[in-house]
PDB file of C-alpha atoms in Angstrom:
ATOM      1  CA  MET A 529     -27.968  43.129 -21.062  1.00  0.00           C
ATOM      2  CA  SER A 530     -29.824  40.762 -18.699  1.00  0.00           C
ATOM      3  CA  ALA A 531     -30.555  38.349 -21.587  1.00  0.00           C
ATOM      4  CA  ILE A 532     -26.844  38.144 -22.357  1.00  0.00           C
ATOM      5  CA  ARG A 533     -26.051  37.613 -18.674  1.00  0.00           C
ATOM      6  CA  GLY A 534     -28.766  34.917 -18.492  1.00  0.00           C
ATOM      7  CA  GLN A 535     -27.267  33.103 -21.502  1.00  0.00           C
ATOM      8  CA  ALA A 536     -23.788  33.362 -19.959  1.00  0.00           C
ATOM      9  CA  MET A 537     -25.057  31.953 -16.663  1.00  0.00           C
ATOM     10  CA  ARG A 538     -26.775  29.041 -18.469  1.00  0.00           C
ATOM     11  CA  ALA A 539     -23.557  28.344 -20.411  1.00  0.00           C
ATOM     12  CA  ILE A 540     -21.498  28.356 -17.214  1.00  0.00           C
ATOM     13  CA  PHE A 541     -24.086  26.138 -15.528  1.00  0.00           C
ATOM     14  CA  LEU A 542     -24.143  23.669 -18.432  1.00  0.00           C
ATOM     15  CA  VAL A 543     -20.326  23.431 -18.461  1.00  0.00           C
ATOM     16  CA  THR A 544     -19.810  23.462 -14.684  1.00  0.00           C
ATOM     17  CA  ILE A 545     -22.382  20.892 -13.567  1.00  0.00           C
ATOM     18  CA  PRO A 546     -21.066  17.992 -15.727  1.00  0.00           C
ATOM     19  CA  ALA A 547     -17.524  18.876 -14.633  1.00  0.00           C
ATOM     20  CA  LEU A 548     -18.572  18.776 -10.962  1.00  0.00           C
ATOM     21  CA  PHE A 549     -20.287  15.398 -11.422  1.00  0.00           C
ATOM     22  CA  SER A 550     -17.109  14.144 -13.069  1.00  0.00           C
ATOM     23  CA  LEU A 551     -15.086  15.290 -10.049  1.00  0.00           C
ATOM     24  CA  PHE A 552     -17.537  13.620  -7.652  1.00  0.00           C
ATOM     25  CA  ARG A 553     -17.295  10.381  -9.658  1.00  0.00           C
ATOM     26  CA  ILE A 554     -13.484  10.502  -9.515  1.00  0.00           C
ATOM     27  CA  ALA A 555     -13.559  11.265  -5.774  1.00  0.00           C
ATOM     28  CA  ALA A 556     -15.931   8.328  -5.223  1.00  0.00           C
ATOM     29  CA  GLU A 557     -13.602   5.977  -7.123  1.00  0.00           C
ATOM     30  CA  VAL A 558     -10.445   6.986  -5.209  1.00  0.00           C
ATOM     31  CA  PRO A 559     -10.785   6.556  -1.440  1.00  0.00           C
ATOM     32  CA  ALA A 560      -9.373   9.362   0.660  1.00  0.00           C
ATOM     33  CA  VAL A 561      -6.030   8.972   2.389  1.00  0.00           C
ATOM     34  CA  LYS A 562      -6.322   8.459   6.120  1.00  0.00           C
ATOM     35  CA  ILE A 563      -3.472   9.441   8.477  1.00  0.00           C
ATOM     36  CA  VAL A 564      -2.826   7.197  11.494  1.00  0.00           C
ATOM     37  CA  HIS A 565      -0.188   6.875  14.190  1.00  0.00           C
ATOM     38  CA  ARG A 566       1.050   3.306  14.668  1.00  0.00           C
ATOM     39  CA  SER A 567       3.173   1.868  17.431  1.00  0.00           C
ATOM     40  CA  SER A 568       6.160  -0.222  16.398  1.00  0.00           C
ATOM     41  CA  PHE A 569       5.554  -3.940  15.980  1.00  0.00           C
ATOM     42  CA  SER A 570       7.537  -7.048  15.112  1.00  0.00           C
ATOM     43  CA  VAL A 571       7.167  -9.322  12.105  1.00  0.00           C
ATOM     44  CA  ILE A 572       8.756 -12.664  11.184  1.00  0.00           C
ATOM     45  CA  GLY A 573       8.802 -13.921   7.613  1.00  0.00           C
ATOM     46  CA  ILE A 574      10.872 -14.391   4.468  1.00  0.00           C
ATOM     47  CA  GLU A 575      12.836 -11.511   2.979  1.00  0.00           C
ATOM     48  CA  VAL A 576      14.512 -10.520  -0.289  1.00  0.00           C
ATOM     49  CA  ARG A 577      16.211  -7.395  -1.733  1.00  0.00           C
ATOM     50  CA  THR A 578      14.830  -5.833  -4.914  1.00  0.00           C
ATOM     51  CA  THR A 579      14.071  -2.582  -6.750  1.00  0.00           C
ATOM     52  CA  ASN A 580      10.958  -1.241  -8.441  1.00  0.00           C
ATOM     53  CA  ALA A 581      12.827  -1.281 -11.768  1.00  0.00           C
ATOM     54  CA  LYS A 582      13.551  -4.998 -11.332  1.00  0.00           C
ATOM     55  CA  GLU A 583       9.938  -5.674 -10.345  1.00  0.00           C
ATOM     56  CA  ALA A 584       8.781  -4.129 -13.629  1.00  0.00           C
ATOM     57  CA  THR A 585      10.636  -6.883 -15.538  1.00  0.00           C
ATOM     58  CA  SER A 586      10.430 -10.669 -15.750  1.00  0.00           C
ATOM     59  CA  ASP A 587      13.295 -10.766 -13.196  1.00  0.00           C
ATOM     60  CA  GLY A 588      11.016  -9.456 -10.443  1.00  0.00           C
ATOM     61  CA  VAL A 589      11.177 -11.400  -7.182  1.00  0.00           C
ATOM     62  CA  ILE A 590       8.133 -10.214  -5.229  1.00  0.00           C
ATOM     63  CA  GLY A 591       5.732 -12.568  -7.044  1.00  0.00           C
ATOM     64  CA  LYS A 592       8.167 -15.438  -6.507  1.00  0.00           C
ATOM     65  CA  GLN A 593       8.374 -14.590  -2.788  1.00  0.00           C
ATOM     66  CA  TRP A 594       4.590 -14.763  -2.491  1.00  0.00           C
ATOM     67  CA  GLN A 595       4.624 -18.128  -4.250  1.00  0.00           C
ATOM     68  CA  LYS A 596       7.342 -19.402  -1.901  1.00  0.00           C
ATOM     69  CA  PHE A 597       5.481 -18.035   1.140  1.00  0.00           C
ATOM     70  CA  PHE A 598       2.408 -20.128   0.350  1.00  0.00           C
ATOM     71  CA  GLN A 599       4.130 -23.222  -1.149  1.00  0.00           C
ATOM     72  CA  ASP A 600       6.474 -23.540   1.834  1.00  0.00           C
ATOM     73  CA  SER A 601       3.675 -22.875   4.361  1.00  0.00           C
ATOM     74  CA  VAL A 602       5.806 -20.134   5.927  1.00  0.00           C
ATOM     75  CA  LEU A 603       2.898 -18.792   7.994  1.00  0.00           C
ATOM     76  CA  GLU A 604       2.646 -22.102   9.867  1.00  0.00           C
ATOM     77  CA  LYS A 605       6.386 -21.980  10.713  1.00  0.00           C
ATOM     78  CA  ILE A 606       6.197 -18.578  12.436  1.00  0.00           C
ATOM     79  CA  PRO A 607       6.075 -18.772  16.262  1.00  0.00           C
ATOM     80  CA  ASN A 608       4.213 -16.427  18.633  1.00  0.00           C
ATOM     81  CA  LYS A 609       1.791 -14.986  16.066  1.00  0.00           C
ATOM     82  CA  THR A 610      -0.393 -12.178  17.430  1.00  0.00           C
ATOM     83  CA  ASP A 611      -3.005 -12.493  14.668  1.00  0.00           C
ATOM     84  CA  ASN A 612      -3.617 -14.271  11.360  1.00  0.00           C
ATOM     85  CA  ASN A 613      -3.014 -11.257   9.131  1.00  0.00           C
ATOM     86  CA  ILE A 614      -0.231 -11.256   6.562  1.00  0.00           C
ATOM     87  CA  TYR A 615       2.114  -8.286   6.338  1.00  0.00           C
ATOM     88  CA  ALA A 616       4.269  -7.350   3.338  1.00  0.00           C
ATOM     89  CA  VAL A 617       6.925  -4.976   4.676  1.00  0.00           C
ATOM     90  CA  TYR A 618       9.097  -2.696   2.541  1.00  0.00           C
ATOM     91  CA  SER A 619      12.140  -1.434   4.467  1.00  0.00           C
ATOM     92  CA  ASP A 620      15.870  -0.730   4.461  1.00  0.00           C
ATOM     93  CA  TYR A 621      15.500   1.658   1.531  1.00  0.00           C
ATOM     94  CA  ALA A 622      18.850   2.519  -0.078  1.00  0.00           C
ATOM     95  CA  ASP A 623      17.287   5.675  -1.500  1.00  0.00           C
ATOM     96  CA  ASN A 624      13.796   6.736  -2.461  1.00  0.00           C
ATOM     97  CA  ARG A 625      11.457   4.552  -4.536  1.00  0.00           C
ATOM     98  CA  ALA A 626      14.136   4.207  -7.252  1.00  0.00           C
ATOM     99  CA  GLY A 627      16.663   2.446  -5.015  1.00  0.00           C
ATOM    100  CA  GLU A 628      16.990  -1.013  -3.500  1.00  0.00           C
ATOM    101  CA  TYR A 629      14.777  -2.074  -0.606  1.00  0.00           C
ATOM    102  CA  SER A 630      14.035  -5.175   1.452  1.00  0.00           C
ATOM    103  CA  PHE A 631      10.701  -6.934   0.969  1.00  0.00           C
ATOM    104  CA  LEU A 632       9.480  -9.218   3.763  1.00  0.00           C
ATOM    105  CA  ILE A 633       6.305 -11.323   3.810  1.00  0.00           C
ATOM    106  CA  GLY A 634       5.255 -12.605   7.199  1.00  0.00           C
ATOM    107  CA  THR A 635       3.031 -11.985  10.159  1.00  0.00           C
ATOM    108  CA  ARG A 636       3.032  -9.973  13.340  1.00  0.00           C
ATOM    109  CA  VAL A 637       4.600 -11.663  16.350  1.00  0.00           C
ATOM    110  CA  ALA A 638       4.929 -11.006  20.070  1.00  0.00           C
ATOM    111  CA  GLU A 639       7.852  -8.853  21.194  1.00  0.00           C
ATOM    112  CA  GLY A 640      10.914 -10.916  22.048  1.00  0.00           C
ATOM    113  CA  SER A 641      10.103 -13.600  19.471  1.00  0.00           C
ATOM    114  CA  ILE A 642      13.027 -15.263  17.739  1.00  0.00           C
ATOM    115  CA  ALA A 643      12.945 -16.128  14.052  1.00  0.00           C
ATOM    116  CA  PRO A 644      13.405 -19.830  13.279  1.00  0.00           C
ATOM    117  CA  PRO A 645      16.224 -20.762  10.873  1.00  0.00           C
ATOM    118  CA  GLY A 646      15.518 -19.529   7.344  1.00  0.00           C
ATOM    119  CA  LEU A 647      13.195 -16.761   8.520  1.00  0.00           C
ATOM    120  CA  VAL A 648      13.862 -13.101   9.362  1.00  0.00           C
ATOM    121  CA  PHE A 649      12.784 -10.977  12.348  1.00  0.00           C
ATOM    122  CA  LYS A 650      12.076  -7.295  11.666  1.00  0.00           C
ATOM    123  CA  THR A 651      10.702  -4.404  13.696  1.00  0.00           C
ATOM    124  CA  VAL A 652       8.388  -2.060  11.820  1.00  0.00           C
ATOM    125  CA  PRO A 653       8.963   1.414  13.273  1.00  0.00           C
ATOM    126  CA  GLY A 654       6.167   3.321  14.913  1.00  0.00           C
ATOM    127  CA  GLY A 655       5.145   6.696  13.583  1.00  0.00           C
ATOM    128  CA  ARG A 656       2.839   8.496  11.231  1.00  0.00           C
ATOM    129  CA  TYR A 657       1.431   6.547   8.277  1.00  0.00           C
ATOM    130  CA  ALA A 658      -0.804   7.445   5.343  1.00  0.00           C
ATOM    131  CA  VAL A 659      -3.268   4.606   4.775  1.00  0.00           C
ATOM    132  CA  VAL A 660      -4.267   3.985   1.153  1.00  0.00           C
ATOM    133  CA  THR A 661      -6.940   1.331   0.658  1.00  0.00           C
ATOM    134  CA  THR A 662      -7.040  -0.573  -2.614  1.00  0.00           C
ATOM    135  CA  GLU A 663     -10.096  -1.044  -4.754  1.00  0.00           C
ATOM    136  CA  THR A 664     -11.724  -4.499  -4.456  1.00  0.00           C
ATOM    137  CA  GLY A 665     -10.605  -6.988  -7.096  1.00  0.00           C
ATOM    138  CA  PRO A 666      -7.850  -9.465  -8.030  1.00  0.00           C
ATOM    139  CA  VAL A 667      -5.191  -8.965  -5.377  1.00  0.00           C
ATOM    140  CA  ALA A 668      -2.166  -8.521  -7.655  1.00  0.00           C
ATOM    141  CA  LYS A 669      -4.008  -6.032  -9.844  1.00  0.00           C
ATOM    142  CA  VAL A 670      -5.437  -3.852  -7.047  1.00  0.00           C
ATOM    143  CA  VAL A 671      -2.192  -3.731  -5.039  1.00  0.00           C
ATOM    144  CA  VAL A 672      -0.107  -2.691  -8.057  1.00  0.00           C
ATOM    145  CA  ALA A 673      -2.721  -0.042  -8.939  1.00  0.00           C
ATOM    146  CA  ALA A 674      -2.677   1.280  -5.366  1.00  0.00           C
ATOM    147  CA  TRP A 675       1.136   1.606  -5.401  1.00  0.00           C
ATOM    148  CA  GLN A 676       0.921   3.479  -8.701  1.00  0.00           C
ATOM    149  CA  ARG A 677      -1.605   5.779  -7.054  1.00  0.00           C
ATOM    150  CA  VAL A 678       0.743   6.279  -4.070  1.00  0.00           C
ATOM    151  CA  TRP A 679       3.596   7.278  -6.400  1.00  0.00           C
ATOM    152  CA  GLN A 680       1.337   9.757  -8.197  1.00  0.00           C
ATOM    153  CA  MET A 681       0.161  11.167  -4.874  1.00  0.00           C
ATOM    154  CA  GLU A 682       3.749  11.393  -3.673  1.00  0.00           C
ATOM    155  CA  ASP A 683       4.755  13.304  -6.824  1.00  0.00           C
ATOM    156  CA  LYS A 684       1.840  15.708  -6.323  1.00  0.00           C
ATOM    157  CA  HIS A 685       2.438  16.045  -2.543  1.00  0.00           C
ATOM    158  CA  GLU A 686      -1.019  14.598  -1.790  1.00  0.00           C
ATOM    159  CA  LEU A 687      -0.043  12.089   0.922  1.00  0.00           C
ATOM    160  CA  ASN A 688      -0.507  14.635   3.736  1.00  0.00           C
ATOM    161  CA  GLY A 689       3.207  14.439   4.436  1.00  0.00           C
ATOM    162  CA  THR A 690       6.573  13.480   2.975  1.00  0.00           C
ATOM    163  CA  ARG A 691       7.471   9.790   2.680  1.00  0.00           C
ATOM    164  CA  ALA A 692      10.053   8.754   5.249  1.00  0.00           C
ATOM    165  CA  TYR A 693      11.404   5.727   3.343  1.00  0.00           C
ATOM    166  CA  ARG A 694      11.994   3.905   6.641  1.00  0.00           C
ATOM    167  CA  ALA A 695       9.225   1.332   6.304  1.00  0.00           C
ATOM    168  CA  ASP A 696       5.943   0.851   4.478  1.00  0.00           C
ATOM    169  CA  PHE A 697       3.682  -2.170   4.681  1.00  0.00           C
ATOM    170  CA  GLU A 698       0.645  -3.845   3.199  1.00  0.00           C
ATOM    171  CA  LEU A 699      -1.916  -5.383   5.534  1.00  0.00           C
ATOM    172  CA  TYR A 700      -3.716  -8.472   4.222  1.00  0.00           C
ATOM    173  CA  ASP A 701      -6.576  -9.149   6.633  1.00  0.00           C
ATOM    174  CA  GLN A 702      -9.900 -10.998   6.199  1.00  0.00           C
ATOM    175  CA  ARG A 703     -10.778  -8.657   3.284  1.00  0.00           C
ATOM    176  CA  ALA A 704      -7.986 -10.323   1.280  1.00  0.00           C
ATOM    177  CA  SER A 705      -9.036 -13.925   1.866  1.00  0.00           C
ATOM    178  CA  ASP A 706     -10.527 -14.219  -1.641  1.00  0.00           C
ATOM    179  CA  THR A 707      -7.642 -13.492  -4.040  1.00  0.00           C
ATOM    180  CA  GLN A 708     -10.085 -12.547  -6.834  1.00  0.00           C
ATOM    181  CA  SER A 709     -12.047 -10.094  -4.666  1.00  0.00           C
ATOM    182  CA  SER A 710      -9.497  -8.603  -2.270  1.00  0.00           C
ATOM    183  CA  GLN A 711      -9.052  -5.289  -0.549  1.00  0.00           C
ATOM    184  CA  VAL A 712      -5.722  -4.388   1.086  1.00  0.00           C
ATOM    185  CA  ASP A 713      -4.482  -1.432   3.138  1.00  0.00           C
ATOM    186  CA  LEU A 714      -1.124   0.143   2.236  1.00  0.00           C
ATOM    187  CA  TYR A 715       0.572   1.955   5.114  1.00  0.00           C
ATOM    188  CA  ILE A 716       3.006   4.561   3.804  1.00  0.00           C
ATOM    189  CA  GLY A 717       5.507   5.804   6.390  1.00  0.00           C
ATOM    190  CA  LEU A 718       5.662   9.594   6.676  1.00  0.00           C
ATOM    191  CA  LYS A 719       8.216  11.951   8.215  1.00  0.00           C
TER     192      LYS A 719
END
């Protein structure tokens, strides 16, 4: 009887240990979600309306907005900057992730700032946010992958809360200065 139990234990051990190492490897590859409370802040930049369905086609506008942001030197036109970080803000959701939303690229500004002609002023609401950090790599690739991860986490209720669909934003700080080796934080607004 003990020989059979010993063989069973070895079999369980041989199956379980590789599975555990696999789980540890997956956990190491996917950074944990951090929950933070943020105060509201103001951003000035350029804005467009779009949908995720549109962005999945050649008619997507987010890439074109980024191109315009840099070609038109929008960052230099923004008054009263509080830092040199770039913010990509998703707001004014018509529905959940399937509906229309506004996409603004800009930077944080002092309260009371006024947007110059052609630019938009927006207040990002304060509240509870899940922070998802991208892997390090080409910026477009890692940001898209992180959003796909957010949607999967949302579907599985793994964001440590329910998405509010008021505002979400991406923070491009010094870690994103090299577009081929970037890391970006996604702030997902929670209820």
